[in-house]
Amino acid sequence: MISGFNSEKRVRIVSSEITNFLGLLNDSSPKVQYVCLCSLNTICDLAGVSILKHQNFIQILQMLVEKIKISELHLKQVSYILRNLCRVCKEQGLQNFTSIAGDLISVLIQESITPNSSLQSLNDAMLAIMDLLDVSGNSELHVKQINFILDNFSKLGSLQQEKREEVESGFLTIIQTCLLCLTKGGDIGGELLEKIYKLVINHFTKKN
């Protein structure tokens, strides 16, 4: 419905109704929650700035952390929502995710690399993670994610080969994203770079 209004009116409508919407997002029915997530994704696409600037923005993100865990469908929708919000963040020059990006990334990784999750869900989650890292502006978070991957890269043996290879590819791309962000701030340590170099060499040596 809001697609028929100009951007200013969209923001006003969303801002006035978001509290009621959050109540529905906390409904006891997973189906109702999923429909709300689909609607929220549309809102974020068309009027994302109203969500980013809402006084309950952090509360909204905290709710999304919990919705990721419900099912694969919920995970996919939350990934779409986060990607839309990150896009608007970049367009508006905002850094709204700094305080909670780490929680979102941790749950996205945890839920997307399970043996039962689909490759599409994994891909959606990885794209959302890279967008979150890109807009977070938090060098400590970037270093933390690199160290997490360095510690866990060799612990994916329980996954089927195709899934494991996709996770490994996603992890390497996350490292690349973190390095690009760290390069902008000049915050890359030599020891960290050496560990990354060894990981990459060992990975591609084993593949060949």
Coordinates of N, CA and C in Angstrom, one line a residue:
M1 N 0.8 -1.2 0.0 CA 0.0 0.0 0.0 C 0.9 1.3 0.0
I2 N 2.0 1.3 0.8 CA 2.8 2.5 0.9 C 3.5 2.8 -0.4
S3 N 3.6 1.9 -1.3 CA 4.3 2.1 -2.5 C 3.7 3.2 -3.4
G4 N 2.4 3.5 -3.1 CA 1.7 4.5 -3.9 C 1.9 5.9 -3.4
F5 N 2.6 6.1 -2.2 CA 2.9 7.4 -1.7 C 4.3 7.9 -2.0
N6 N 4.5 9.2 -1.9 CA 5.9 9.7 -2.1 C 6.7 9.3 -0.8
S7 N 8.0 9.5 -0.9 CA 8.9 9.0 0.1 C 8.6 9.6 1.5
E8 N 8.3 10.9 1.5 CA 8.1 11.7 2.7 C 6.9 11.1 3.4
K9 N 5.8 10.9 2.7 CA 4.6 10.3 3.3 C 4.8 8.9 3.8
R10 N 5.5 8.1 3.0 CA 5.8 6.8 3.4 C 6.5 6.8 4.8
V11 N 7.4 7.6 5.0 CA 8.1 7.7 6.3 C 7.2 8.1 7.4
R12 N 6.3 9.0 7.2 CA 5.3 9.4 8.2 C 4.4 8.3 8.6
I13 N 3.9 7.5 7.6 CA 3.0 6.4 7.8 C 3.6 5.3 8.6
V14 N 4.8 5.0 8.2 CA 5.6 3.9 8.9 C 5.9 4.3 10.3
S15 N 6.3 5.5 10.5 CA 6.7 6.0 11.8 C 5.5 6.0 12.8
S16 N 4.3 6.3 12.3 CA 3.2 6.3 13.2 C 2.6 5.0 13.5
E17 N 2.9 3.9 12.7 CA 2.3 2.6 12.9 C 3.3 1.6 13.4
I18 N 4.6 1.9 13.5 CA 5.6 0.9 13.8 C 5.4 0.2 15.1
T19 N 4.9 0.9 16.1 CA 4.7 0.3 17.5 C 3.6 -0.8 17.4
N20 N 2.5 -0.5 16.7 CA 1.5 -1.6 16.5 C 2.1 -2.8 15.7
F21 N 2.9 -2.5 14.7 CA 3.6 -3.5 13.9 C 4.5 -4.4 14.8
L22 N 5.2 -3.8 15.7 CA 6.1 -4.6 16.5 C 5.4 -5.5 17.4
G23 N 4.1 -5.1 17.8 CA 3.3 -6.0 18.6 C 3.0 -7.3 17.8
L24 N 2.6 -7.1 16.5 CA 2.3 -8.3 15.7 C 3.6 -9.1 15.4
L25 N 4.7 -8.5 15.4 CA 6.0 -9.3 15.1 C 6.3 -10.2 16.3
N26 N 5.7 -9.8 17.5 CA 5.9 -10.7 18.7 C 4.7 -11.6 18.9
D27 N 3.9 -11.8 17.9 CA 2.7 -12.7 18.0 C 3.2 -14.1 18.3
S28 N 2.5 -14.9 19.0 CA 2.9 -16.3 19.4 C 2.9 -17.2 18.2
S29 N 2.3 -16.8 17.1 CA 2.2 -17.7 15.9 C 3.4 -17.4 15.0
P30 N 4.2 -18.4 14.7 CA 5.3 -18.2 13.7 C 4.9 -17.8 12.4
K31 N 3.6 -18.2 11.9 CA 3.1 -17.8 10.6 C 2.8 -16.3 10.6
V32 N 2.3 -15.8 11.7 CA 2.0 -14.3 11.8 C 3.3 -13.6 11.8
Q33 N 4.3 -14.1 12.6 CA 5.6 -13.4 12.6 C 6.2 -13.4 11.2
Y34 N 6.1 -14.5 10.5 CA 6.7 -14.6 9.1 C 6.1 -13.5 8.2
V35 N 4.7 -13.5 8.2 CA 4.0 -12.5 7.4 C 4.5 -11.1 7.8
C36 N 4.7 -10.8 9.1 CA 5.1 -9.5 9.5 C 6.6 -9.2 9.0
L37 N 7.4 -10.2 9.0 CA 8.8 -10.1 8.5 C 8.7 -9.7 7.0
C38 N 7.8 -10.4 6.2 CA 7.7 -10.1 4.8 C 7.3 -8.6 4.6
S39 N 6.3 -8.2 5.4 CA 5.9 -6.8 5.3 C 7.0 -5.8 5.7
L40 N 7.7 -6.2 6.8 CA 8.8 -5.3 7.2 C 9.9 -5.2 6.2
N41 N 10.1 -6.3 5.4 CA 11.1 -6.2 4.4 C 10.7 -5.2 3.3
T42 N 9.4 -5.3 2.9 CA 8.8 -4.3 2.0 C 9.0 -2.9 2.5
I43 N 8.7 -2.7 3.8 CA 8.8 -1.3 4.4 C 10.3 -0.9 4.3
C44 N 11.2 -1.8 4.6 CA 12.6 -1.4 4.6 C 13.1 -1.1 3.2
D45 N 12.5 -1.7 2.2 CA 12.8 -1.4 0.8 C 12.3 -0.1 0.4
L46 N 11.1 0.3 0.8 CA 10.4 1.5 0.3 C 10.6 2.7 1.3
A47 N 10.8 2.4 2.6 CA 10.9 3.5 3.5 C 11.8 3.1 4.7
G48 N 12.9 2.6 4.3 CA 13.9 2.1 5.3 C 14.4 3.1 6.3
V49 N 14.5 4.4 5.8 CA 15.0 5.4 6.7 C 14.1 5.6 7.9
S50 N 12.8 5.4 7.8 CA 11.8 5.5 8.9 C 12.2 4.5 10.0
I51 N 12.6 3.3 9.6 CA 13.0 2.3 10.5 C 14.4 2.6 11.2
L52 N 15.3 3.1 10.4 CA 16.7 3.4 10.9 C 16.6 4.5 11.9
K53 N 15.7 5.5 11.7 CA 15.7 6.7 12.6 C 14.6 6.5 13.7
H54 N 13.9 5.4 13.7 CA 12.9 5.2 14.7 C 13.5 5.0 16.1
Q55 N 12.9 5.6 17.1 CA 13.4 5.5 18.5 C 13.6 4.1 19.0
N56 N 12.8 3.1 18.4 CA 12.9 1.7 18.9 C 13.8 0.9 17.9
F57 N 14.7 1.5 17.2 CA 15.4 0.8 16.1 C 16.2 -0.4 16.7
I58 N 16.9 -0.1 17.8 CA 17.7 -1.2 18.4 C 16.8 -2.3 18.9
Q59 N 15.6 -2.0 19.5 CA 14.6 -3.0 19.9 C 14.2 -3.8 18.7
I60 N 14.0 -3.2 17.5 CA 13.6 -3.9 16.3 C 14.7 -4.9 15.9
L61 N 16.0 -4.5 16.0 CA 17.1 -5.4 15.6 C 17.2 -6.5 16.6
Q62 N 16.9 -6.3 17.9 CA 17.0 -7.3 18.9 C 15.9 -8.4 18.6
M63 N 14.8 -7.9 18.2 CA 13.7 -8.8 17.8 C 14.1 -9.7 16.6
L64 N 14.8 -9.0 15.7 CA 15.2 -9.8 14.5 C 16.2 -10.9 14.8
V65 N 17.0 -10.6 15.8 CA 18.0 -11.6 16.3 C 17.2 -12.9 16.7
E66 N 16.1 -12.7 17.4 CA 15.3 -13.9 17.9 C 14.6 -14.5 16.7
K67 N 14.1 -13.8 15.8 CA 13.3 -14.3 14.7 C 14.2 -15.2 13.8
I68 N 15.5 -14.9 13.7 CA 16.4 -15.7 12.8 C 16.4 -17.2 13.3
K69 N 16.2 -17.4 14.5 CA 16.3 -18.8 15.1 C 15.1 -19.6 14.9
I70 N 14.0 -19.0 14.4 CA 12.7 -19.8 14.4 C 12.7 -20.8 13.3
S71 N 13.0 -20.4 12.1 CA 13.0 -21.3 10.9 C 13.8 -20.8 9.8
E72 N 14.0 -21.6 8.8 CA 14.8 -21.2 7.6 C 14.1 -20.0 6.9
L73 N 12.8 -20.1 6.8 CA 12.0 -19.0 6.2 C 12.2 -17.7 6.9
H74 N 12.2 -17.7 8.2 CA 12.4 -16.5 9.0 C 13.8 -16.0 8.8
L75 N 14.8 -16.9 8.7 CA 16.2 -16.5 8.5 C 16.3 -15.8 7.2
K76 N 15.7 -16.3 6.1 CA 15.8 -15.7 4.8 C 15.2 -14.3 4.8
Q77 N 14.1 -14.1 5.5 CA 13.4 -12.8 5.5 C 14.2 -11.8 6.3
V78 N 14.8 -12.2 7.4 CA 15.6 -11.3 8.2 C 16.8 -10.9 7.4
S79 N 17.4 -11.8 6.7 CA 18.6 -11.5 5.8 C 18.2 -10.4 4.8
Y80 N 17.0 -10.6 4.2 CA 16.6 -9.6 3.2 C 16.4 -8.2 3.9
I81 N 15.8 -8.2 5.1 CA 15.5 -7.0 5.8 C 16.8 -6.3 6.1
L82 N 17.8 -7.0 6.6 CA 19.1 -6.4 7.0 C 19.8 -5.9 5.8
R83 N 19.7 -6.6 4.6 CA 20.4 -6.1 3.4 C 19.7 -4.7 3.0
N84 N 18.4 -4.7 3.1 CA 17.7 -3.4 2.7 C 18.1 -2.3 3.6
L85 N 18.2 -2.6 4.9 CA 18.5 -1.5 5.9 C 20.0 -1.1 5.7
C86 N 20.9 -2.0 5.4 CA 22.3 -1.6 5.2 C 22.4 -0.8 4.0
R87 N 21.6 -1.1 2.9 CA 21.6 -0.3 1.7 C 21.2 1.2 2.0
V88 N 20.1 1.3 2.8 CA 19.7 2.7 3.1 C 20.7 3.4 4.0
C89 N 21.3 2.6 4.9 CA 22.4 3.2 5.8 C 23.5 3.8 4.9
K90 N 23.9 3.1 3.9 CA 25.0 3.6 3.0 C 24.5 4.8 2.3
E91 N 23.2 4.8 1.8 CA 22.7 5.9 1.0 C 22.6 7.2 1.9
Q92 N 22.2 7.0 3.2 CA 22.0 8.1 4.1 C 23.3 8.5 4.9
G93 N 24.3 7.7 4.7 CA 25.6 8.0 5.5 C 25.4 7.7 7.0
L94 N 24.6 6.7 7.3 CA 24.4 6.4 8.7 C 25.2 5.2 9.2
Q95 N 25.4 5.1 10.5 CA 26.1 3.9 11.1 C 25.2 3.5 12.3
N96 N 24.1 2.9 12.0 CA 23.1 2.6 13.1 C 23.4 1.2 13.7
F97 N 24.2 0.4 13.0 CA 24.3 -1.0 13.4 C 25.5 -1.3 14.4
T98 N 26.2 -0.3 14.7 CA 27.5 -0.5 15.5 C 27.3 -1.3 16.7
S99 N 26.3 -1.0 17.5 CA 26.1 -1.7 18.8 C 25.6 -3.1 18.8
I100 N 24.9 -3.5 17.7 CA 24.3 -4.8 17.7 C 24.7 -5.7 16.5
A101 N 25.5 -5.1 15.6 CA 25.9 -5.9 14.4 C 26.6 -7.2 14.8
G102 N 27.4 -7.2 15.9 CA 28.0 -8.5 16.3 C 27.0 -9.6 16.6
D103 N 25.9 -9.2 17.4 CA 24.9 -10.2 17.7 C 24.2 -10.7 16.5
L104 N 23.9 -9.8 15.6 CA 23.2 -10.3 14.3 C 24.1 -11.2 13.5
I105 N 25.4 -10.9 13.4 CA 26.3 -11.7 12.6 C 26.5 -13.1 13.3
S106 N 26.6 -13.1 14.6 CA 26.8 -14.4 15.3 C 25.7 -15.3 15.1
V107 N 24.4 -14.8 15.2 CA 23.2 -15.7 15.0 C 23.1 -16.1 13.5
L108 N 23.4 -15.2 12.6 CA 23.3 -15.5 11.2 C 24.2 -16.6 10.8
I109 N 25.4 -16.6 11.3 CA 26.4 -17.6 11.1 C 25.9 -18.9 11.7
Q110 N 25.6 -18.8 13.0 CA 25.2 -20.0 13.7 C 24.0 -20.8 13.0
E111 N 23.0 -20.0 12.6 CA 21.8 -20.6 12.0 C 22.0 -21.0 10.5
S112 N 22.9 -20.4 9.8 CA 23.0 -20.6 8.4 C 24.0 -21.8 8.0
I113 N 24.9 -22.1 8.9 CA 25.8 -23.2 8.6 C 25.5 -24.5 9.2
T114 N 24.3 -24.7 9.7 CA 23.8 -26.0 10.2 C 23.7 -26.9 9.1
P115 N 23.9 -28.2 9.3 CA 23.8 -29.2 8.3 C 22.4 -29.2 7.5
N116 N 21.4 -28.8 8.2 CA 20.0 -28.8 7.6 C 19.6 -27.5 6.8
S117 N 20.4 -26.5 6.9 CA 20.0 -25.2 6.2 C 20.4 -25.4 4.7
S118 N 19.6 -24.7 3.9 CA 19.8 -24.8 2.5 C 21.0 -23.9 2.0
L119 N 21.5 -24.2 0.8 CA 22.6 -23.3 0.3 C 22.1 -21.9 0.0
Q120 N 20.8 -21.8 -0.4 CA 20.3 -20.5 -0.6 C 20.2 -19.6 0.6
S121 N 19.8 -20.3 1.7 CA 19.7 -19.5 3.0 C 21.1 -19.1 3.5
L122 N 22.1 -20.0 3.2 CA 23.5 -19.7 3.6 C 24.0 -18.5 2.8
N123 N 23.7 -18.5 1.5 CA 24.1 -17.4 0.6 C 23.4 -16.1 1.1
D124 N 22.1 -16.1 1.4 CA 21.4 -14.9 1.8 C 22.0 -14.4 3.1
A125 N 22.3 -15.3 4.0 CA 22.9 -14.9 5.3 C 24.3 -14.3 5.1
M126 N 25.1 -14.9 4.3 CA 26.5 -14.4 4.1 C 26.5 -13.0 3.5
L127 N 25.5 -12.8 2.5 CA 25.4 -11.5 1.9 C 25.0 -10.4 3.0
A128 N 24.1 -10.8 3.9 CA 23.7 -9.9 4.9 C 24.8 -9.6 5.9
I129 N 25.6 -10.6 6.2 CA 26.8 -10.4 7.1 C 27.8 -9.5 6.5
M130 N 28.0 -9.6 5.2 CA 29.0 -8.7 4.6 C 28.5 -7.3 4.5
D131 N 27.2 -7.1 4.3 CA 26.6 -5.8 4.3 C 26.7 -5.2 5.7
L132 N 26.4 -6.0 6.7 CA 26.5 -5.5 8.1 C 28.0 -5.1 8.5
L133 N 28.9 -5.8 8.1 CA 30.3 -5.5 8.3 C 30.7 -4.2 7.6
D134 N 30.2 -4.1 6.4 CA 30.5 -2.9 5.6 C 30.0 -1.6 6.2
V135 N 28.8 -1.6 6.8 CA 28.2 -0.4 7.4 C 28.5 -0.2 8.9
S136 N 29.1 -1.2 9.5 CA 29.2 -1.1 11.0 C 30.2 -0.1 11.5
G137 N 31.2 0.2 10.7 CA 32.2 1.1 11.1 C 32.9 0.8 12.4
N138 N 33.0 -0.5 12.7 CA 33.6 -1.0 14.0 C 34.8 -1.9 13.7
S139 N 36.0 -1.3 13.8 CA 37.2 -2.1 13.5 C 37.3 -3.3 14.5
E140 N 36.9 -3.2 15.7 CA 37.0 -4.3 16.7 C 36.1 -5.4 16.2
L141 N 35.0 -5.1 15.7 CA 34.1 -6.2 15.1 C 34.7 -6.9 14.0
H142 N 35.4 -6.1 13.1 CA 36.0 -6.7 11.9 C 37.1 -7.7 12.3
V143 N 38.0 -7.3 13.3 CA 39.0 -8.1 13.8 C 38.5 -9.3 14.5
K144 N 37.4 -9.2 15.2 CA 36.7 -10.3 15.9 C 36.2 -11.3 14.9
Q145 N 35.6 -10.9 13.8 CA 35.1 -11.8 12.9 C 36.2 -12.6 12.1
I146 N 37.3 -11.9 11.9 CA 38.4 -12.5 11.2 C 39.0 -13.6 12.2
N147 N 39.1 -13.3 13.4 CA 39.7 -14.3 14.4 C 38.7 -15.4 14.6
F148 N 37.4 -15.2 14.6 CA 36.4 -16.2 14.7 C 36.6 -17.2 13.5
I149 N 36.7 -16.7 12.3 CA 36.9 -17.5 11.1 C 38.2 -18.3 11.2
L150 N 39.3 -17.6 11.6 CA 40.6 -18.3 11.8 C 40.5 -19.5 12.7
D151 N 39.7 -19.3 13.8 CA 39.6 -20.4 14.8 C 38.6 -21.5 14.4
N152 N 37.7 -21.2 13.5 CA 36.7 -22.2 13.1 C 36.7 -22.7 11.7
F153 N 37.6 -22.2 10.9 CA 37.7 -22.6 9.5 C 37.9 -24.1 9.3
S154 N 38.7 -24.7 10.2 CA 39.1 -26.1 10.1 C 38.1 -27.0 10.8
K155 N 37.0 -26.5 11.4 CA 36.0 -27.2 12.2 C 34.7 -27.5 11.4
L156 N 34.8 -27.5 10.1 CA 33.6 -27.7 9.3 C 33.4 -29.1 8.8
G157 N 34.2 -30.0 9.3 CA 34.2 -31.4 8.8 C 32.9 -32.1 8.9
S158 N 32.0 -31.7 9.7 CA 30.7 -32.4 9.9 C 29.7 -32.1 8.7
L159 N 30.0 -31.0 8.0 CA 29.1 -30.6 6.9 C 29.4 -31.4 5.6
Q160 N 28.4 -31.7 4.8 CA 28.6 -32.3 3.5 C 29.5 -31.4 2.7
Q161 N 30.2 -32.1 1.7 CA 31.3 -31.4 1.0 C 30.8 -30.1 0.3
E162 N 29.6 -30.2 -0.4 CA 29.1 -29.0 -1.1 C 28.8 -27.9 -0.1
K163 N 28.2 -28.2 1.0 CA 27.9 -27.2 2.0 C 29.2 -26.6 2.6
R164 N 30.1 -27.5 2.9 CA 31.4 -27.1 3.5 C 32.1 -26.1 2.6
E165 N 32.1 -26.4 1.3 CA 32.8 -25.6 0.4 C 32.2 -24.2 0.3
E166 N 30.8 -24.2 0.3 CA 30.1 -22.9 0.3 C 30.4 -22.1 1.6
V167 N 30.4 -22.7 2.7 CA 30.7 -22.0 4.0 C 32.2 -21.5 3.9
E168 N 33.1 -22.3 3.5 CA 34.5 -21.9 3.4 C 34.6 -20.7 2.4
S169 N 33.9 -20.7 1.3 CA 33.9 -19.6 0.4 C 33.3 -18.3 1.0
G170 N 32.2 -18.5 1.7 CA 31.6 -17.4 2.4 C 32.6 -16.8 3.5
F171 N 33.2 -17.7 4.3 CA 34.1 -17.2 5.3 C 35.3 -16.4 4.7
L172 N 35.8 -16.9 3.6 CA 36.9 -16.2 2.9 C 36.5 -14.8 2.4
T173 N 35.3 -14.7 1.9 CA 34.7 -13.5 1.4 C 34.5 -12.5 2.6
I174 N 34.1 -13.0 3.8 CA 33.9 -12.2 4.9 C 35.3 -11.6 5.4
I175 N 36.3 -12.5 5.3 CA 37.6 -12.0 5.7 C 38.0 -10.8 4.7
Q176 N 37.8 -11.0 3.4 CA 38.1 -10.0 2.5 C 37.3 -8.7 2.8
T177 N 36.1 -8.8 3.1 CA 35.3 -7.6 3.4 C 35.8 -6.9 4.7
C178 N 36.2 -7.7 5.7 CA 36.8 -7.1 6.9 C 38.1 -6.4 6.6
L179 N 38.9 -7.0 5.8 CA 40.2 -6.4 5.5 C 40.0 -5.1 4.7
L180 N 39.1 -5.1 3.8 CA 38.8 -3.8 3.1 C 38.4 -2.7 4.0
C181 N 37.5 -3.1 5.0 CA 37.1 -2.1 6.0 C 38.2 -1.6 6.9
L182 N 39.1 -2.6 7.3 CA 40.2 -2.3 8.2 C 41.2 -1.4 7.4
T183 N 41.4 -1.7 6.1 CA 42.4 -0.9 5.3 C 42.0 0.6 5.3
K184 N 40.7 0.9 5.3 CA 40.3 2.3 5.3 C 40.7 3.0 6.5
G185 N 40.8 2.3 7.7 CA 41.2 2.9 8.9 C 42.6 2.6 9.3
G186 N 43.3 1.9 8.5 CA 44.7 1.6 8.8 C 44.9 0.8 10.0
D187 N 44.0 -0.2 10.3 CA 44.0 -0.9 11.6 C 44.4 -2.3 11.4
I188 N 45.1 -2.7 10.4 CA 45.5 -4.1 10.2 C 46.9 -4.4 10.8
G189 N 46.9 -5.4 11.7 CA 48.2 -5.7 12.3 C 48.9 -6.8 11.5
G190 N 50.2 -6.8 11.6 CA 51.0 -7.7 10.8 C 50.8 -9.1 11.2
E191 N 50.6 -9.4 12.5 CA 50.4 -10.7 12.9 C 49.1 -11.3 12.4
L192 N 48.0 -10.5 12.3 CA 46.8 -10.9 11.8 C 46.9 -11.2 10.3
L193 N 47.6 -10.4 9.6 CA 47.8 -10.6 8.2 C 48.5 -11.9 7.9
E194 N 49.5 -12.2 8.8 CA 50.2 -13.5 8.6 C 49.3 -14.7 8.8
K195 N 48.5 -14.6 9.8 CA 47.5 -15.7 10.1 C 46.6 -15.9 8.9
I196 N 46.1 -14.8 8.3 CA 45.2 -14.9 7.2 C 45.9 -15.5 6.0
Y197 N 47.2 -15.1 5.8 CA 48.0 -15.6 4.7 C 48.1 -17.1 4.8
K198 N 48.5 -17.6 6.0 CA 48.6 -19.0 6.2 C 47.3 -19.8 6.0
L199 N 46.2 -19.2 6.4 CA 44.9 -19.9 6.2 C 44.7 -20.0 4.7
V200 N 44.8 -19.0 3.9 CA 44.5 -19.0 2.5 C 45.5 -20.0 1.8
I201 N 46.7 -19.9 2.1 CA 47.7 -20.8 1.5 C 47.3 -22.3 1.8
N202 N 47.1 -22.6 3.0 CA 46.7 -24.0 3.4 C 45.4 -24.4 2.8
H203 N 44.5 -23.5 2.7 CA 43.2 -23.9 2.1 C 43.3 -24.3 0.6
F204 N 44.0 -23.4 -0.2 CA 44.1 -23.7 -1.6 C 45.1 -24.7 -1.9
T205 N 46.1 -25.0 -1.0 CA 47.0 -26.1 -1.2 C 46.3 -27.4 -1.1
K206 N 45.4 -27.5 -0.1 CA 44.6 -28.7 0.1 C 43.7 -29.0 -1.0
K207 N 43.1 -27.9 -1.6 CA 42.2 -28.1 -2.7 C 42.9 -28.6 -4.0
N208 N 44.1 -28.2 -4.1 CA 44.9 -28.7 -5.3 C 45.6 -30.0 -5.0

